[in-house]
């Protein structure tokens, strides 16, 4: 008897349903190759949920997610819903509540540039020859975005803007564990990002990360100031394996790392709660400019499913099989339009052709 997982499938808007269909086909292929069954329940989220059920995150959708082991999320939003009040819009109305309801405190964003795609990066080919694979682990619920006091006080030119950066030891400990555990399944190196030369939260951050690091003697730990980290990412991205960041530093560095890969349609992300529950989604949005044309790149969604296998299903072998299949397909020259460069050996393919190519590679012995 194999394993069984319950997955809430929230495809959302724009290219969401198109790319989700391919990720689900890949999960079918995983079921065929490994002893596992994914029970899928579909639910509305985002703009389509507003249209059909009156709000971006309907109660029924929340209940389905609560009854699941993981959420596989597409993307939400589009011009049709842009004039709604901000809190009712698809992104704010669905993503923030989902993070809160499920305590999604750890955001994992891989920035991978596959060797076949080094030409898509804004960096010189000699800097990234052979590709790179960085995982940004970002604390998602604390730090300067959420700590109190916060606000604007006073009148006229006497006004002051206040933000507070606060981190407790348990908050730092739990995100550090996520980074070290992730590193154990990768290249076993963690770079902790801080600003310990000026920020007290960073002094505590460094001390606590150091202490947690001693529990993972197989993982090499080093510390880097955030300004240096930003420079090193551009100078020599291949030096990094896992980057451990507090909320704001992670927000900035994960976007910088993603841009270095030059292909938004390739990048997945995971937001994890305590335990094995997580939400998995592409780093990009609903791409309304290319929706319904069958040309969106499904790889970010497929790799999001792979992260789900990795972190919520503990099926590292299956996750690596998907990642390997994607790599093979790229090596063979298959390209959706966003990554097509017209080079010799490249073949331009549709969303479904890319999905089918990944499945064929997954089924190759
Ligand atoms: P976007 O990420 O949707 O698109 C930016 C560019 O990248 C577009 O040119 C798009 O065609 C391209 N792109 C993105 N994913 C792609 C893919 N898989 N294949 C090929 N090309 C791809 O960002 P945007 O245009 O700023 O936002 C569009 C909508 O998405 C907005 O309504 C925004 O609010 C929403 N959005 C949602 C999320 C989310 O659901 N998590 C995240 C970001 C933006």
Coordinates of C-alpha atoms and ligand atoms in Angstrom, one line a residue:
X1 CA 0.0 0.0 0.0
X2 CA 1.5 3.3 -1.1
X3 CA 1.3 6.7 0.5
X4 CA -1.8 9.0 0.0
X5 CA -1.8 12.8 0.1
X6 CA -4.8 15.2 -0.1
X7 CA -4.0 18.2 -2.2
X8 CA -6.1 21.4 -2.4
X9 CA -5.8 22.6 -6.0
X10 CA -6.4 26.3 -6.3
X11 CA -5.6 27.3 -9.9
X12 CA -6.9 30.8 -9.8
X13 CA -6.8 33.3 -12.7
X14 CA -5.0 34.1 -16.0
X15 CA -2.5 31.4 -16.9
X16 CA -3.1 29.6 -13.5
X17 CA -5.5 26.9 -14.9
X18 CA -3.4 26.3 -18.0
X19 CA -0.1 25.7 -16.1
X20 CA -1.9 23.9 -13.3
X21 CA -3.3 21.3 -15.8
X22 CA 0.3 20.5 -16.8
X23 CA 1.5 20.2 -13.1
X24 CA -1.4 17.8 -12.4
X25 CA -0.5 15.7 -15.4
X26 CA 3.0 15.5 -14.0
X27 CA 1.6 14.3 -10.7
X28 CA -0.4 11.6 -12.6
X29 CA 3.0 10.5 -14.0
X30 CA 4.5 10.5 -10.5
X31 CA 1.7 8.3 -9.3
X32 CA 2.5 5.9 -12.2
X33 CA 6.1 5.7 -11.2
X34 CA 6.1 5.9 -7.4
X35 CA 3.8 4.2 -4.8
X36 CA 1.7 7.3 -4.1
X37 CA -1.8 8.7 -4.7
X38 CA -2.7 12.4 -4.8
X39 CA -6.3 13.0 -3.9
X40 CA -7.1 16.4 -5.5
X41 CA -9.9 18.7 -4.5
X42 CA -10.4 21.8 -6.6
X43 CA -11.5 25.1 -5.2
X44 CA -11.9 28.7 -6.4
X45 CA -9.5 31.4 -5.4
X46 CA -8.8 35.0 -6.6
X47 CA -10.8 36.7 -9.3
X48 CA -12.7 33.6 -10.3
X49 CA -13.8 33.1 -6.7
X50 CA -15.0 36.7 -6.6
X51 CA -17.0 36.1 -9.7
X52 CA -18.5 32.8 -8.6
X53 CA -18.6 32.9 -4.8
X54 CA -18.4 36.7 -4.0
X55 CA -15.0 36.9 -2.4
X56 CA -11.3 36.1 -3.2
X57 CA -11.0 33.4 -0.5
X58 CA -14.4 31.7 0.0
X59 CA -15.0 29.8 3.2
X60 CA -15.5 26.6 1.2
X61 CA -12.0 27.0 -0.2
X62 CA -10.5 27.5 3.3
X63 CA -12.3 24.4 4.5
X64 CA -10.9 22.4 1.6
X65 CA -7.4 23.6 2.4
X66 CA -7.8 22.8 6.0
X67 CA -8.8 19.2 5.1
X68 CA -5.7 18.9 2.9
X69 CA -2.0 18.1 3.4
X70 CA -0.9 20.8 1.0
X71 CA -2.1 23.6 -1.2
X72 CA -1.1 23.7 -4.8
X73 CA -1.7 27.3 -5.9
X74 CA -1.7 28.8 -9.4
X75 CA -1.8 32.5 -9.5
X76 CA -4.5 35.2 -9.0
X77 CA -5.4 38.6 -10.3
X78 CA -6.0 40.4 -13.5
X79 CA -7.4 43.7 -15.0
X80 CA -11.0 42.7 -14.4
X81 CA -10.6 43.0 -10.6
X82 CA -8.2 45.9 -10.4
X83 CA -10.8 48.5 -9.5
X84 CA -12.1 46.7 -6.4
X85 CA -11.1 48.1 -3.0
X86 CA -7.5 46.9 -2.2
X87 CA -8.5 44.4 0.6
X88 CA -11.0 42.7 -1.8
X89 CA -8.7 42.3 -4.7
X90 CA -7.6 38.8 -5.6
X91 CA -4.0 39.0 -4.3
X92 CA -4.6 40.9 -1.0
X93 CA -7.9 39.2 -0.4
X94 CA -6.6 35.6 -0.9
X95 CA -2.9 35.4 -0.3
X96 CA -2.5 37.4 2.9
X97 CA -5.4 35.6 4.6
X98 CA -4.1 32.2 3.5
X99 CA -0.7 33.0 5.0
X100 CA -2.3 34.0 8.2
X101 CA -4.9 31.2 8.5
X102 CA -2.2 28.5 7.9
X103 CA 0.7 30.2 9.8
X104 CA 2.9 30.1 6.7
X105 CA 6.1 31.6 8.3
X106 CA 8.8 30.2 6.0
X107 CA 9.0 31.3 2.4
X108 CA 11.3 29.2 0.2
X109 CA 12.2 30.6 -3.2
X110 CA 14.7 28.8 -5.3
X111 CA 16.6 30.8 -7.9
X112 CA 17.8 28.2 -10.4
X113 CA 19.4 28.9 -13.7
X114 CA 19.7 25.8 -15.7
X115 CA 22.9 25.4 -17.7
X116 CA 20.9 25.4 -20.9
X117 CA 19.4 28.8 -20.1
X118 CA 22.4 30.9 -19.0
X119 CA 21.8 33.1 -22.0
X120 CA 18.5 34.4 -20.4
X121 CA 20.3 35.9 -17.4
X122 CA 21.3 39.6 -17.2
X123 CA 24.7 38.4 -15.9
X124 CA 27.7 37.7 -18.2
X125 CA 27.8 34.0 -19.3
X126 CA 31.3 33.5 -17.7
X127 CA 29.9 34.5 -14.3
X128 CA 27.1 31.9 -14.5
X129 CA 28.6 29.2 -16.7
X130 CA 27.3 25.8 -15.6
X131 CA 24.2 27.5 -14.0
X132 CA 23.5 28.1 -10.3
X133 CA 20.9 26.9 -7.8
X134 CA 20.3 29.1 -4.8
X135 CA 17.5 28.7 -2.2
X136 CA 16.4 31.8 -0.4
X137 CA 14.7 30.9 2.9
X138 CA 12.8 34.0 4.1
X139 CA 11.1 34.6 7.4
X140 CA 7.6 35.6 6.4
X141 CA 5.6 36.7 9.4
X142 CA 7.8 38.8 11.6
X143 CA 10.4 41.6 11.4
X144 CA 10.0 45.2 10.3
X145 CA 6.8 44.5 8.2
X146 CA 4.8 43.4 11.2
X147 CA 6.4 44.5 14.5
X148 CA 4.7 47.2 16.6
X149 CA 4.8 50.1 17.2
X150 CA 4.3 51.2 13.6
X151 CA 2.7 54.2 11.9
X152 CA 3.0 58.0 11.3
X153 CA 2.6 60.3 14.3
X154 CA 2.4 64.0 14.8
X155 CA 1.4 66.9 12.5
X156 CA 2.9 68.7 9.5
X157 CA 6.7 68.8 9.4
X158 CA 6.7 67.4 13.0
X159 CA 5.4 64.1 11.6
X160 CA 7.5 61.0 12.1
X161 CA 7.2 57.6 10.5
X162 CA 7.9 54.7 12.7
X163 CA 8.6 51.0 12.0
X164 CA 9.9 48.6 14.5
X165 CA 12.1 45.6 13.8
X166 CA 11.7 42.9 16.4
X167 CA 12.6 39.2 16.4
X168 CA 12.2 36.8 19.3
X169 CA 14.5 33.8 19.9
X170 CA 11.8 31.2 18.9
X171 CA 11.0 33.1 15.7
X172 CA 14.7 33.0 14.7
X173 CA 15.1 29.4 15.8
X174 CA 12.2 28.0 13.7
X175 CA 13.3 29.7 10.5
X176 CA 16.9 28.7 11.1
X177 CA 15.8 25.0 11.4
X178 CA 14.0 25.3 8.1
X179 CA 17.2 26.6 6.4
X180 CA 19.5 24.0 7.9
X181 CA 17.1 21.1 7.1
X182 CA 16.7 22.4 3.5
X183 CA 20.5 22.6 3.3
X184 CA 20.8 19.0 4.4
X185 CA 18.9 17.9 1.3
X186 CA 21.0 20.2 -0.9
X187 CA 24.7 21.2 -0.9
X188 CA 24.9 21.5 2.9
X189 CA 25.8 25.2 3.1
X190 CA 23.9 28.0 4.8
X191 CA 24.7 31.7 4.5
X192 CA 22.9 33.7 7.1
X193 CA 22.2 37.3 6.1
X194 CA 22.1 40.1 8.6
X195 CA 23.2 43.6 9.4
X196 CA 24.8 42.7 12.8
X197 CA 27.2 45.7 12.6
X198 CA 24.2 48.1 13.2
X199 CA 21.0 46.2 14.1
X200 CA 20.3 44.6 17.5
X201 CA 17.8 42.2 15.9
X202 CA 20.7 41.1 13.7
X203 CA 23.1 40.6 16.7
X204 CA 20.5 38.3 18.2
X205 CA 19.8 36.7 14.8
X206 CA 23.5 35.8 14.4
X207 CA 23.8 34.4 17.9
X208 CA 20.7 32.2 17.6
X209 CA 21.5 31.0 14.1
X210 CA 25.0 30.1 15.3
X211 CA 23.5 28.1 18.2
X212 CA 21.0 26.3 15.9
X213 CA 23.9 25.7 13.4
X214 CA 25.7 23.6 16.1
X215 CA 22.8 21.1 15.9
X216 CA 23.6 20.6 12.2
X217 CA 27.3 19.7 12.2
X218 CA 27.0 18.4 8.6
X219 CA 26.0 21.9 7.4
X220 CA 28.6 24.6 6.9
X221 CA 27.4 28.0 8.2
X222 CA 28.7 31.4 7.4
X223 CA 27.4 34.9 8.0
X224 CA 27.2 37.8 5.6
X225 CA 26.0 41.4 5.9
X226 CA 23.0 42.1 3.7
X227 CA 24.8 44.8 1.7
X228 CA 27.6 42.4 0.9
X229 CA 25.1 39.7 0.2
X230 CA 23.4 41.9 -2.4
X231 CA 26.8 42.5 -4.1
X232 CA 28.0 38.9 -3.9
X233 CA 24.8 37.7 -5.6
X234 CA 25.6 39.7 -8.7
X235 CA 29.4 39.1 -8.5
X236 CA 29.5 35.4 -7.9
X237 CA 26.0 33.7 -7.4
X238 CA 27.5 30.2 -7.6
X239 CA 29.1 30.6 -4.1
X240 CA 25.6 30.3 -2.5
X241 CA 23.5 27.3 -1.6
X242 CA 20.9 28.3 1.0
X243 CA 20.5 32.0 2.0
X244 CA 18.8 32.4 5.3
X245 CA 17.1 35.9 5.7
X246 CA 14.8 37.8 7.9
X247 CA 11.6 39.1 6.3
X248 CA 12.7 42.4 4.6
X249 CA 16.2 41.2 3.6
X250 CA 14.7 38.1 2.1
X251 CA 12.0 40.1 0.3
X252 CA 14.7 42.1 -1.5
X253 CA 17.4 39.4 -2.0
X254 CA 14.9 36.8 -3.3
X255 CA 13.7 39.2 -6.0
X256 CA 17.3 40.0 -6.9
X257 CA 18.2 36.3 -7.1
X258 CA 15.1 35.6 -9.2
X259 CA 15.9 38.3 -11.7
X260 CA 19.4 36.9 -12.1
X261 CA 17.8 33.8 -13.7
X262 CA 16.0 36.0 -16.2
X263 CA 13.0 33.7 -16.5
X264 CA 10.0 34.2 -14.2
X265 CA 8.0 31.4 -15.8
X266 CA 10.6 28.9 -14.4
X267 CA 10.6 29.8 -10.7
X268 CA 8.5 28.0 -8.0
X269 CA 8.1 28.9 -4.4
X270 CA 6.9 27.3 -1.1
X271 CA 5.4 28.9 2.0
X272 CA 5.6 26.5 4.9
X273 CA 3.8 26.2 8.2
X274 CA 5.0 24.3 11.3
X275 CA 4.9 20.6 10.5
X276 CA 4.6 19.4 6.9
X277 CA 1.8 21.7 5.7
X278 CA 2.7 24.1 2.9
X279 CA 1.5 26.2 0.0
X280 CA 3.2 25.9 -3.3
X281 CA 3.0 28.4 -6.2
X282 CA 4.9 29.9 -9.1
X283 CA 6.9 33.0 -8.1
X284 CA 5.3 34.9 -11.0
X285 CA 1.7 36.2 -11.3
X286 CA -1.3 35.4 -13.5
X287 CA 0.3 36.9 -16.7
X288 CA -2.9 38.2 -18.2
X289 CA -1.0 39.4 -21.2
X290 CA -0.5 35.8 -22.4
X291 CA -3.5 34.0 -20.8
X292 CA -5.7 31.6 -22.9
X293 CA -3.1 31.5 -25.7
X294 CA -1.5 28.1 -24.7
X295 CA 1.9 29.7 -24.6
X296 CA 2.6 30.1 -20.9
X297 CA 5.6 28.3 -19.4
X298 CA 4.3 25.5 -17.1
X299 CA 7.7 24.8 -15.5
X300 CA 7.3 27.1 -12.5
X301 CA 4.0 25.3 -11.7
X302 CA 5.5 21.9 -12.3
X303 CA 8.5 22.7 -10.1
X304 CA 6.1 24.0 -7.4
X305 CA 4.5 20.5 -7.4
X306 CA 8.1 19.1 -7.1
X307 CA 8.6 21.4 -4.0
X308 CA 5.4 20.0 -2.6
X309 CA 6.7 16.5 -2.9
X310 CA 9.9 17.6 -1.3
X311 CA 8.6 19.5 1.7
X312 CA 5.0 18.3 2.4
X313 CA 5.2 14.7 1.2
X314 CA 8.8 13.9 2.1
X315 CA 9.2 12.3 -1.4
X316 CA 12.7 13.7 -2.2
X317 CA 13.4 11.0 -4.8
X318 CA 10.2 11.9 -6.8
X319 CA 10.9 15.6 -6.5
X320 CA 14.4 15.1 -7.8
X321 CA 12.9 13.0 -10.7
X322 CA 10.7 15.9 -11.7
X323 CA 13.6 18.4 -11.4
X324 CA 15.8 16.1 -13.5
X325 CA 13.1 15.7 -16.1
X326 CA 12.8 19.5 -16.4
X327 CA 16.5 19.8 -16.8
X328 CA 16.5 17.1 -19.5
X329 CA 13.8 18.8 -21.5
X330 CA 15.7 22.1 -21.4
X331 CA 18.9 20.3 -22.4
X332 CA 17.0 18.9 -25.4
X333 CA 16.1 22.4 -26.5
X334 CA 12.4 22.6 -25.7
X335 CA 11.4 26.3 -25.0
X336 CA 8.2 28.1 -24.4
X337 CA 8.1 31.5 -25.9
X338 CA 9.4 33.3 -22.7
X339 CA 12.7 31.4 -22.8
X340 CA 13.0 30.9 -26.6
X341 CA 16.1 32.7 -27.9
X342 CA 16.2 31.3 -31.4
X343 CA 19.5 29.6 -30.9
X344 CA 20.5 26.5 -32.8
X345 CA 18.9 23.4 -31.3
X346 CA 16.0 25.2 -29.7
X347 CA 12.4 24.2 -30.5
X348 CA 9.5 26.5 -29.6
X349 CA 6.7 24.6 -27.9
X350 CA 3.3 25.3 -26.4
X351 CA 2.3 25.0 -22.7
X352 CA 0.9 21.5 -23.2
X353 CA 3.8 20.4 -25.4
X354 CA 6.2 21.5 -22.6
X355 CA 4.1 19.5 -20.1
X356 CA 4.1 16.4 -22.3
X357 CA 7.9 16.7 -22.8
X358 CA 8.5 16.8 -19.0
X359 CA 6.3 13.7 -18.6
X360 CA 8.1 11.8 -21.4
X361 CA 11.4 12.7 -19.7
X362 CA 10.1 11.6 -16.3
X363 CA 9.0 8.2 -17.8
X364 CA 12.4 7.6 -19.5
X365 CA 14.5 5.0 -17.6
Ligands
LIG1 P1 3.3 38.5 -13.9 O1 4.3 37.7 -13.1 O2 2.0 37.9 -14.0 O3 3.9 38.8 -15.3 C1 5.1 39.5 -15.6 C2 5.7 39.1 -17.0 O4 6.2 37.8 -16.9 C3 4.6 39.1 -18.0 O5 5.1 39.5 -19.2 C4 4.2 37.6 -18.1 O6 3.7 37.3 -19.4 C5 5.5 36.9 -17.8 N1 5.3 35.6 -17.2 C6 4.9 35.4 -15.9 N2 4.7 34.1 -15.7 C7 5.0 33.5 -16.9 C8 4.9 32.1 -17.4 N3 4.6 31.1 -16.6 N4 5.2 31.9 -18.7 C9 5.5 32.9 -19.5 N5 5.6 34.2 -19.1 C10 5.3 34.5 -17.8 O7 3.3 40.0 -13.1 P2 2.3 41.2 -13.4 O8 2.1 41.4 -14.9 O9 2.9 42.3 -12.6 O10 1.0 40.8 -12.7 C11 -0.2 40.3 -13.4 C12 -1.2 39.9 -12.4 O11 -0.8 38.9 -11.6 C13 -1.7 41.1 -11.6 O12 -3.1 41.0 -11.4 C14 -1.0 40.8 -10.2 O13 -1.6 41.3 -9.2 C15 -1.0 39.3 -10.2 N6 0.1 38.7 -9.4 C16 -0.3 37.6 -8.7 C17 0.7 36.9 -8.0 C18 0.3 35.7 -7.2 O14 -0.8 35.1 -7.5 N7 1.1 35.2 -6.3 C19 2.0 37.3 -7.9 C20 2.4 38.5 -8.7 C21 1.4 39.1 -9.4

